[in-house]
XYZ file of C-alpha atoms in Angstrom:
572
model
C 36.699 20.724 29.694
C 38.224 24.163 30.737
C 41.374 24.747 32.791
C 44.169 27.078 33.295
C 47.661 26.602 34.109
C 49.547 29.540 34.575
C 52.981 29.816 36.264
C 54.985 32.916 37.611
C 57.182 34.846 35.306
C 61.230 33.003 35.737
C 64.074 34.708 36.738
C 64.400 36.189 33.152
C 61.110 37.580 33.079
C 59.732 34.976 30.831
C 55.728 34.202 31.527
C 55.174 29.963 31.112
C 52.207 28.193 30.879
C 52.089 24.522 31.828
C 50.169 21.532 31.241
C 50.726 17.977 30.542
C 49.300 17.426 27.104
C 49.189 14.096 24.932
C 50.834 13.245 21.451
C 48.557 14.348 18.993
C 47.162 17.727 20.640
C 46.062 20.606 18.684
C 47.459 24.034 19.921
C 45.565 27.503 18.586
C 47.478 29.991 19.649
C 46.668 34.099 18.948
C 50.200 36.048 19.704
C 51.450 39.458 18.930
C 54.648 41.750 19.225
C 54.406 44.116 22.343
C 54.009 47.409 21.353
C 54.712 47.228 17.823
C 58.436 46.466 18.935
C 60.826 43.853 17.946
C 59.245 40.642 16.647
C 57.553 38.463 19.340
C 58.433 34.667 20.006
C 56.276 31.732 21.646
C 59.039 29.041 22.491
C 57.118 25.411 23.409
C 58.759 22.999 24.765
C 58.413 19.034 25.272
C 59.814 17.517 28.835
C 62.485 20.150 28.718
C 63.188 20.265 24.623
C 62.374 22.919 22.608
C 59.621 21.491 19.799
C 58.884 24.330 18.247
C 59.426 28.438 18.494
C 56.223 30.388 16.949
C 57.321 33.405 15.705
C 55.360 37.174 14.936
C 55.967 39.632 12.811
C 55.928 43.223 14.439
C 52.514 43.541 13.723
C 50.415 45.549 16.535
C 47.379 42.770 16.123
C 46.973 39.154 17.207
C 48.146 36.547 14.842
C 46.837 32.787 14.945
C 49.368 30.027 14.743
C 48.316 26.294 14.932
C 50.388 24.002 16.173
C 50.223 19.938 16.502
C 52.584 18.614 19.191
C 54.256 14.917 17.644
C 54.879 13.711 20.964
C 53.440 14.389 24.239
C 54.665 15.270 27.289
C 55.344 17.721 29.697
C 54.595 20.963 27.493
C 55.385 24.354 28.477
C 54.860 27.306 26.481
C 56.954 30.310 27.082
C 57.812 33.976 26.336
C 58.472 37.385 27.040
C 55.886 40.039 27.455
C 58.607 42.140 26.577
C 58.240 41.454 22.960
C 55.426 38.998 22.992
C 51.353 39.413 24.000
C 49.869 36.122 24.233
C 45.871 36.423 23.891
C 44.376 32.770 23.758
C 46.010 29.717 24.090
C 43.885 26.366 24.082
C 44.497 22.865 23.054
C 42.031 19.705 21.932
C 42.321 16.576 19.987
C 41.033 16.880 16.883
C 39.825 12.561 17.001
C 37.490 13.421 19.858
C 37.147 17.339 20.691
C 33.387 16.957 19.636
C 33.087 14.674 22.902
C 35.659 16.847 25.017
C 35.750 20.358 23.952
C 38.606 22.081 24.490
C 40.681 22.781 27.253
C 41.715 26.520 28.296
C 45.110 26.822 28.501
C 45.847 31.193 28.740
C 43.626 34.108 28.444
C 44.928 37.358 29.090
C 43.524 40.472 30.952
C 41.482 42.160 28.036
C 39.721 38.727 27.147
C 39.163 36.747 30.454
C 35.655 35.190 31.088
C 34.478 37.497 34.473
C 34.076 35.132 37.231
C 30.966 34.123 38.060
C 30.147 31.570 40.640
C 27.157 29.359 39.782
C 25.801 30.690 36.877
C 23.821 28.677 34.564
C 23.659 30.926 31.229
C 25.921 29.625 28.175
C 29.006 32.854 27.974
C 31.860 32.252 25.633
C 34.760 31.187 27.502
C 36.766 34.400 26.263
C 35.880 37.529 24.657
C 33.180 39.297 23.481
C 29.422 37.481 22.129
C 26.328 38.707 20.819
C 24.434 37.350 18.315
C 23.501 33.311 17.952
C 24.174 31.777 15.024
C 23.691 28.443 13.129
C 21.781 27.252 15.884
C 20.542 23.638 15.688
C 21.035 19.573 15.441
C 23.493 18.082 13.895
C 25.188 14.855 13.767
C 23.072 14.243 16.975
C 23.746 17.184 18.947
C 23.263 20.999 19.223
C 25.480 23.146 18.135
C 25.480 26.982 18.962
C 27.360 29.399 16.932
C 28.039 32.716 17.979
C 29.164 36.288 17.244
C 32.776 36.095 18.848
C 35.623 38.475 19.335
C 37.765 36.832 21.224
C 40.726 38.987 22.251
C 38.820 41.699 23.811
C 34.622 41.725 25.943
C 34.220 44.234 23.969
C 32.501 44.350 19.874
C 35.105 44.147 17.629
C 36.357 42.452 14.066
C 33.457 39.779 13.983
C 34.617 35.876 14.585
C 31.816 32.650 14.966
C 32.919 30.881 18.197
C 31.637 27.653 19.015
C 30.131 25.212 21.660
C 28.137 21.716 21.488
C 25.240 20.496 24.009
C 23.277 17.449 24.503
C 20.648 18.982 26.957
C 20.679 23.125 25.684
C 21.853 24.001 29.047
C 25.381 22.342 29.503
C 27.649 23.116 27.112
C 30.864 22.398 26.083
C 33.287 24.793 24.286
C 35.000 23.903 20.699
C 38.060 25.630 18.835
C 37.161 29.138 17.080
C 35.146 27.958 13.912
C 34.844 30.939 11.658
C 37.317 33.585 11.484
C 37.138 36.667 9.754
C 38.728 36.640 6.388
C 42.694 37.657 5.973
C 41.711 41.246 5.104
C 40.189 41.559 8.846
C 42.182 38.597 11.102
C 45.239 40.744 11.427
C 43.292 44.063 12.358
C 41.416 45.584 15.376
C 39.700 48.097 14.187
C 36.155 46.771 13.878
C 35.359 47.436 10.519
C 33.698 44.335 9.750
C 34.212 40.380 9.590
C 32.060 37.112 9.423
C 28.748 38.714 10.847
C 25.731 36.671 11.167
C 23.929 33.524 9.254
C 22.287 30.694 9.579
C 23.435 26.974 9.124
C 22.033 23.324 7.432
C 22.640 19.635 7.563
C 24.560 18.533 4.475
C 22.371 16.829 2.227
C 21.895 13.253 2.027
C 24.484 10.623 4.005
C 26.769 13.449 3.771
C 28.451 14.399 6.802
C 28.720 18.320 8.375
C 27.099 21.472 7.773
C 26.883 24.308 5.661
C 26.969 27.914 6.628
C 25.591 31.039 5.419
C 26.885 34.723 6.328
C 27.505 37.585 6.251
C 30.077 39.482 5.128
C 30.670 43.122 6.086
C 33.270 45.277 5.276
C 33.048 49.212 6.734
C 33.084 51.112 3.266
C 33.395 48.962 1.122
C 31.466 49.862 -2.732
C 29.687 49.367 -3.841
C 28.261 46.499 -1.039
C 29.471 46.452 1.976
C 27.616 43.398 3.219
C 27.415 40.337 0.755
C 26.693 36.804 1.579
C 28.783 34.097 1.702
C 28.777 30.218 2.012
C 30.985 27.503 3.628
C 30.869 23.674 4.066
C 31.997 22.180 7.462
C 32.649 18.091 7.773
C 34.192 17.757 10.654
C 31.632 20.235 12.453
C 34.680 21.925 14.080
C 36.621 24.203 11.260
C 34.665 26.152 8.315
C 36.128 25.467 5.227
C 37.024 27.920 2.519
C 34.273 30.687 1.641
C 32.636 31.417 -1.609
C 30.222 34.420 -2.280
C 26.602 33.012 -3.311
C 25.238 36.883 -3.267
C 27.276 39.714 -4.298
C 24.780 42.421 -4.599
C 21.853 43.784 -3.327
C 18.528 43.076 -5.379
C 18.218 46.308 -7.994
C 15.401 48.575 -8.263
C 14.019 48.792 -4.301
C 16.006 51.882 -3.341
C 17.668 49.558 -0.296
C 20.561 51.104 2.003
C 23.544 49.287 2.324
C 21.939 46.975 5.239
C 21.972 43.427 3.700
C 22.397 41.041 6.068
C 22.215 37.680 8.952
C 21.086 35.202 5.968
C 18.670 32.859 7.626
C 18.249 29.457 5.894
C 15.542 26.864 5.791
C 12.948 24.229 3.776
C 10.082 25.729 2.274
C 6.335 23.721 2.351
C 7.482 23.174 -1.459
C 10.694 21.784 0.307
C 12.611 24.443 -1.654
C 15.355 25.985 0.632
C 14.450 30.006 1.758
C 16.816 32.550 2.559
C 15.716 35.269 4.434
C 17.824 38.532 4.804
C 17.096 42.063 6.816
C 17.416 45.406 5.490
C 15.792 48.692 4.885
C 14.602 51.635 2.607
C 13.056 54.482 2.700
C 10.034 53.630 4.765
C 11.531 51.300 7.073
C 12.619 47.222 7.664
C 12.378 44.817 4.784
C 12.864 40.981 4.942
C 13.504 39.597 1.544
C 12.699 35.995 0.271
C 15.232 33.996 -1.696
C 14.879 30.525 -2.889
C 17.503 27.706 -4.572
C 16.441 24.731 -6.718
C 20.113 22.898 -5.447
C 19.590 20.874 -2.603
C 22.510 21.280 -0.870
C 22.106 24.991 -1.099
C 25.405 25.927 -2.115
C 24.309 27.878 -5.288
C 21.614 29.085 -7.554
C 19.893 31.683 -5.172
C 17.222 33.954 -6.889
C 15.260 36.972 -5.090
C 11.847 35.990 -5.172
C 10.685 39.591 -3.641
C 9.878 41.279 -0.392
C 8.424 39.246 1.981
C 7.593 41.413 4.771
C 7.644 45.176 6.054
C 7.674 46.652 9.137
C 8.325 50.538 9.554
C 6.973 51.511 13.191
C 8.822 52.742 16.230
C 11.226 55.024 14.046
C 13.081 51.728 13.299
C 16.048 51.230 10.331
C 16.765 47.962 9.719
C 14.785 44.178 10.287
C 17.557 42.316 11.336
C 18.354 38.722 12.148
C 14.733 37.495 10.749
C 14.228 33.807 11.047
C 11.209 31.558 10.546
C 10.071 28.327 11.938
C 6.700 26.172 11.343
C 4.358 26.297 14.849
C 1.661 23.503 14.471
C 2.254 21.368 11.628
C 4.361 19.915 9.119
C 6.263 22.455 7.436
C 4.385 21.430 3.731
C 1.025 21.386 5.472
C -0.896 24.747 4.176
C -2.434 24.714 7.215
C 0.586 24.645 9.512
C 1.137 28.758 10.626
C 4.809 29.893 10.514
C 6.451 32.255 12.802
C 8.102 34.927 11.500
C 10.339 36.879 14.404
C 13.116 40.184 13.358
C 14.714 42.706 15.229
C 13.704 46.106 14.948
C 16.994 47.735 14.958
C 16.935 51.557 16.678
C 13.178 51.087 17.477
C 11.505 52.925 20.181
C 8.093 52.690 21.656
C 7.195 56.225 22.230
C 4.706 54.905 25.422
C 7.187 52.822 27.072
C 10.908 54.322 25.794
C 11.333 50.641 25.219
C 14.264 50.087 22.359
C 15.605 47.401 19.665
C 12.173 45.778 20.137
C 12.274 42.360 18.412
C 8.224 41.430 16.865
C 7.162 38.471 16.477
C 4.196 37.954 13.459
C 2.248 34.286 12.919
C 0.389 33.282 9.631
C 0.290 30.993 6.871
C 3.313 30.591 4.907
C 2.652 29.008 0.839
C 7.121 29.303 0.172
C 6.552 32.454 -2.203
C 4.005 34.848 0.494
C 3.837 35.514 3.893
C -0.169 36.401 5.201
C -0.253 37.652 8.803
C -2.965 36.719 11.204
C -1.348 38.354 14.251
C 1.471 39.491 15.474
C 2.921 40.143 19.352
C 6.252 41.034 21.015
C 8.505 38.343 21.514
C 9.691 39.655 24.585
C 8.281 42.895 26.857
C 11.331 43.847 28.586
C 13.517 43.421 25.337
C 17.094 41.744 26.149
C 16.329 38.449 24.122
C 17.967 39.998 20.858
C 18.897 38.329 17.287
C 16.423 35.484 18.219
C 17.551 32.564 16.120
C 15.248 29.142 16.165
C 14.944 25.909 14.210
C 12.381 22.763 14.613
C 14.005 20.309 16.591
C 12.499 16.459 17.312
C 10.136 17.995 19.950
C 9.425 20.899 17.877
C 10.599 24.550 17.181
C 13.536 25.778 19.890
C 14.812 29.414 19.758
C 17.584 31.272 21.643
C 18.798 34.965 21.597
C 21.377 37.261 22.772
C 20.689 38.595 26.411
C 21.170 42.066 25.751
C 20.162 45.247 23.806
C 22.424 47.416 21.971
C 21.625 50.282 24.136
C 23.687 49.027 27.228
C 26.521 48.925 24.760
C 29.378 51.020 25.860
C 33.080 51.098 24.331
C 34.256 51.796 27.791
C 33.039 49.015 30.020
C 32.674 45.393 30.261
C 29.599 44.061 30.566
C 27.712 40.214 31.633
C 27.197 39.066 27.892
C 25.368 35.480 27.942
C 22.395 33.941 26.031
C 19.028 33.315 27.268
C 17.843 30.487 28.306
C 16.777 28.552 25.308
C 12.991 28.690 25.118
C 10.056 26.477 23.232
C 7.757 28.257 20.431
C 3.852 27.245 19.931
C 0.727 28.461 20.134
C -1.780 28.506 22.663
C -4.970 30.452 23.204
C -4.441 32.632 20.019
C -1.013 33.714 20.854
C 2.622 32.624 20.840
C 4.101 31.298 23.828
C 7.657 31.148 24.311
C 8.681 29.039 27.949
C 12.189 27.847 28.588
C 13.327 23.677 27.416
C 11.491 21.619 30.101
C 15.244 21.052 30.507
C 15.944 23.899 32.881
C 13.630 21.786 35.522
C 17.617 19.624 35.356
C 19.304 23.061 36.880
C 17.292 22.180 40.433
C 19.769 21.619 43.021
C 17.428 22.096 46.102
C 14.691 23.969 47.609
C 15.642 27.152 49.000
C 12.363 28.413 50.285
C 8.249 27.496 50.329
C 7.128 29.431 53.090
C 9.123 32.546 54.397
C 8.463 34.376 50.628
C 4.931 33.726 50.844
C 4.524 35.318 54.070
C 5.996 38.959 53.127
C 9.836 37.878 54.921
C 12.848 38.988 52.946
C 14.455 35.640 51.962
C 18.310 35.234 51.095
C 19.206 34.078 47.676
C 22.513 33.024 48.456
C 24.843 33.180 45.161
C 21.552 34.514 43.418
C 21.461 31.925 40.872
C 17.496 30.993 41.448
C 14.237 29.965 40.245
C 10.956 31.594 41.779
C 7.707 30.283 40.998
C 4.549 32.027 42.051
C 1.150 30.750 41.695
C -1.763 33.189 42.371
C -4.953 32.708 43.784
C -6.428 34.572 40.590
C -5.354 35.415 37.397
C -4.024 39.264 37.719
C -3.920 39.133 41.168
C -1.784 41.877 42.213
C 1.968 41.528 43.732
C 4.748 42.840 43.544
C 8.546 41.305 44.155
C 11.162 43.168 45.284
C 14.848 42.341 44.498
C 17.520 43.650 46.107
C 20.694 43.980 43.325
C 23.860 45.416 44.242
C 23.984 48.020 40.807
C 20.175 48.585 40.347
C 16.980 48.433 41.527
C 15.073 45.872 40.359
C 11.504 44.223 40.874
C 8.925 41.933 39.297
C 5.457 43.391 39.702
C 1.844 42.988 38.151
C -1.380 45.254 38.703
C -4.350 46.612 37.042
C -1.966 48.239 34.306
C 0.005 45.087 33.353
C 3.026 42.434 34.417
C 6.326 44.605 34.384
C 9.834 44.783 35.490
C 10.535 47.943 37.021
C 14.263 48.679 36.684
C 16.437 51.488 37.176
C 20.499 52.238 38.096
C 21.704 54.990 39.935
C 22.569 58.269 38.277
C 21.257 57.144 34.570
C 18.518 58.541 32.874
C 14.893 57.888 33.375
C 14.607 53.829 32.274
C 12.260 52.554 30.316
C 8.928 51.049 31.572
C 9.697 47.157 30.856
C 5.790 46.301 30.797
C 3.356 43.904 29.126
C 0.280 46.133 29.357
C -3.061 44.596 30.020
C -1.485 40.824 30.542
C -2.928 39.162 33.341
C -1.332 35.665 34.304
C -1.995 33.420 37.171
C 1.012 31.780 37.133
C 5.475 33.294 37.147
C 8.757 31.851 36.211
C 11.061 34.033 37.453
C 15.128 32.593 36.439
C 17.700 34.979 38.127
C 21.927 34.766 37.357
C 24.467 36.905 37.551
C 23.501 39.974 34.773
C 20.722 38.946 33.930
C 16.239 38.208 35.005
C 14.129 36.238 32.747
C 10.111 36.069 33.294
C 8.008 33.530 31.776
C 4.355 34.268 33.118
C 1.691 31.788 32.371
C 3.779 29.000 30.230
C 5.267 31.939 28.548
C 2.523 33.941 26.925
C 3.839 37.065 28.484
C 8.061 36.582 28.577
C 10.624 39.337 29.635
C 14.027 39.274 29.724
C 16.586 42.233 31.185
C 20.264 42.533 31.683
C 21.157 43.233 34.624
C 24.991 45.135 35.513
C 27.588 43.822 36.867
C 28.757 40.310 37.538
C 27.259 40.270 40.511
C 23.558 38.002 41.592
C 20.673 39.242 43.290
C 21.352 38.999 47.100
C 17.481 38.575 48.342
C 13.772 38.744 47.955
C 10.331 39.777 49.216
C 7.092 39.742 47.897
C 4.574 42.061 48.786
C 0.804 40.965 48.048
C -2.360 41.499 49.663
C -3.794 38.760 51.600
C -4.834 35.490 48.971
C -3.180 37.121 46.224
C -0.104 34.528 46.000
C -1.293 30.925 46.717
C 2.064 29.402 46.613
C 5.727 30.641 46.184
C 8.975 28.469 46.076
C 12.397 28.890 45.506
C 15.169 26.803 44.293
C 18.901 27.035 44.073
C 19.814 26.633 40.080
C 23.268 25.413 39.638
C 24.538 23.232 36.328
């Protein structure tokens, strides 16, 4: 549960927050002095008596205070802005935040969640996100971890926030899980942090999960990324860190990239580590195994497991790897093996940060391709993490691309919708959790698309499904967007996404040449379009700007070409 509770500054210029809170809460609390000034004070108080003042140093960055209230009450928590910057305030109880999440009690300007009226997309509820992390089952449910800043939307000092689902699609938000260690909490100046990793069950009738990540500090030597470990039992707070790999593996002539450690079992049920980096030639993934099997310790390099130097890329990054048709220590079962090509370019399409996806047969100690295909054409399903849940494998990724970056504006970060892996007809398909068909609040329209009228998407938050009277029939879908132009289209050259903003450069051509579908998924929120064309064999996802939906549609196809189209309102 999220909610705010914010009332006007007094008569002495103090700003007081409000809510009614039980004996027992939790309080997190990230507070700083103003302006480097005098030191800064959070004052809370119980039904009118002061229970505890939180005080800061002078320091110019946020500094997190917890805070468990003995009685409840009443509670207000006030100070001055003055002296005092108050960045996240939030509250839970520890017994049974795993059922309730927590609730939202401040957020201030440079970290508030944009408002966005009936999305359906996971976004942090402060802060900045990219990269998924630790995604999986646990104790029952899923858990998605995250890369989290959480006192600004833009990158900065890397956190792991936090959230729980029971469905993929509705989630609920937990305390801040990972923080960066000592060196970086007290700093803003992005130089490093708990980047990303990967996380396990705990062995046996044990309890929680265990971690892996990375660690980066900017300059650091000789590493500046090692990996670490951490045990969580109470799925909620990462205990204390240790350092399983120090060091790069000698004698490969690798850069300093050495990073997103993604763990899982083996066909010799051995646990793998996989890590990203680069030489001379291009990306790397290397293998690591352990013989422990809680996976805490023992990891040797076992060698390079894959390369992949095209499209002027540096570094693989975020590789993971998940069993497709079989039982993991079946030799028959093919594995998936999907990385991000960081700073890749397609020199046909001016496509970048392509992510590739490569299936074969997997023996714990060798990789052997048999093919390998884009996991997504219009490239804005990033750092795709999966694992093999009870139906089978489940991925997510970040919906963006690093080239939208900018240090000067906000921008709509969410995750895409999480999406099923398997193969069909010789090729990977990736189509969203039969869950989304949940999101359908009612039919908006089965008849005024179809016939070539412009149809109103009200709040923009829709589902279009078109099924075509052949495969490759030709159409094309025009969506009008407030900040770009936008359209789904497919013809003798391929399915695409034509996309372009005003006064930008030329944009690249988002395009799955040669594909040829007869049926189109088409999800639409606020920043973002996702296309899953015939169960997902062709999928592309693209940010869109702004916080704003896609007001309205029309579809332009010769006579025959579209057999059906419907609409629906999506809503959680």
């Amino acid at each position: 549960m999220t909610s705010q509770a914010i009332s006007p500054a007094d008569e002495a210029g103090r700003e007081t927050i409000s809510a009614v809170l039980p004996a027992g809460s939790t309080i997190h609390a990230w507070i700083k002095a103003s302006h480097g000034g005098a030191a800064g004070r959070l004052n809370v108080c119980v039904d009118g008596e002061l229970f505890a003042a939180i005080d800061v140093s002078n320091s110019d960055e946020f500094q997190f205070r917890r805070l468990t209230l003995e009685r409840g009450g009443e509670t207000a928590f006030a100070y001055d802005p003055a002296t005092t910057e108050l960045s996240v305030l939030y509250v839970f109880a520890q017994s049974h935040v795993l059922e309730d999440g927590i609730r939202l009690l401040h957020t201030g300007p440079a970290n508030a969640a944009p408002e966005i009226s009936g999305g359906y997309h996971f976004r942090p509820p402060f802060g900045w996100m990219n990269d998924p992390n630790g995604f999986g089952r646990f104790d029952g449910r899923l858990h998605l971890f995250y890369q989290h800043y959480p006192h600004s939307l833009r990158w900065n000092n890397m956190h792991w926030g936090h959230a729980i689902s029971d469905d993929y699609l509705r989630w609920k938000h937990l305390p801040v899980f990972l923080p960066p260690s000592d060196e970086f909490a007290a700093r803003a100046d992005g130089r490093g942090g708990a980047f990303s990793g990967s996380a396990i069950a705990l062995p046996g009738e044990e309890a929680g999960i265990r971690i892996f990540f990375t660690e980066h500090m900017k300059d650091r030597k000789p590493e500046e990324q090692v990996q670490l470990t951490a045990a969580s039992r109470d799925l909620v707070a990462a205990e204390p860190a240790k350092l399983i790999l120090p060091a790069r593996p000698a004698g490969l002539d690798l850069t300093t990239d050495f990073r997103d450690p993604y763990v899982f079992k083996g066909p010799d049920e051995k646990w793998k580590m996989l890590l990203g980096t680069r030489d001379r030639e291009g990306g790397v993934i290397l293998l690591y195994e352990t013989d422990d099997p809680a996976a805490a310790a023992g990891w040797t390099f076992l060698g390079m497991l894959h390369r992949e130097n095209r499209f002027g890329m540096t570094a693989a990054e975020c590789p993971c790897m998940v069993p497709l048709d079989g039982a993991a220590k079946d030799p028959s079962t093919r594995w998936a093996l999907i990385f991000g090509l960081l700073t890749s370019r397609d020199p046909v399409t001016g496509r970048r940060n392509m992510t590739l996806a490569t299936v074969g047969r997997f023996d714990g100690q060798r990789f052997l391709v048999e093919f390998e295909q884009e996991l997504d054409f219009a490239t804005d399903a990033y750092a795709f993490q999966a694992f093999v849940d009870d139906a089978g494998p489940i991925g997510i990724a970040w919906l963006a691309n690093w080239t939208d970056i900018s240090r000067e504006l906000d921008m709509p970060t969410a995750m895409t919708l999480p999406r099923r892996l398997a193969l069909q007809g010789g090729a990977l398909i990736t189509p969203p959790v039969s869950a989304v068909e949940s999101l359908r609040q009612r039919r908006l329209d089965a008849v005024s698309l179809l016939v070539g009228e412009t149809v109103d998407l009200a709040n923009g938050s829709v589902e279009i499904l078109l099924t075509l009277g052949q495969a490759g029939n030709a159409f094309r879908l025009d969506l009008e967007h407030p900040d770009a132009t936008i359209a789904v289209q497919l013809n003798d050259e391929g399915l695409s996404i034509p996309f372009s903003v005003a006064n930008a450069k030329a944009s690249p051509r988002y395009i799955a040449a040669g594909a040829r579908p007869s049926t189109i998924r088409i999800f639409l929120d606020a920043g973002s379009i996702e296309v899953f064309a015939d169960d997902g064999r062709w999928t592309g996802t693209k940010r869109l700007p702004g916080f704003k939906g896609v007001s309205s549609a029309r579809l332009i196809a010769a006579e025959g070409n579209v057999l059906a189209a419907e609409i629906w309102q999506l809503g959680l």
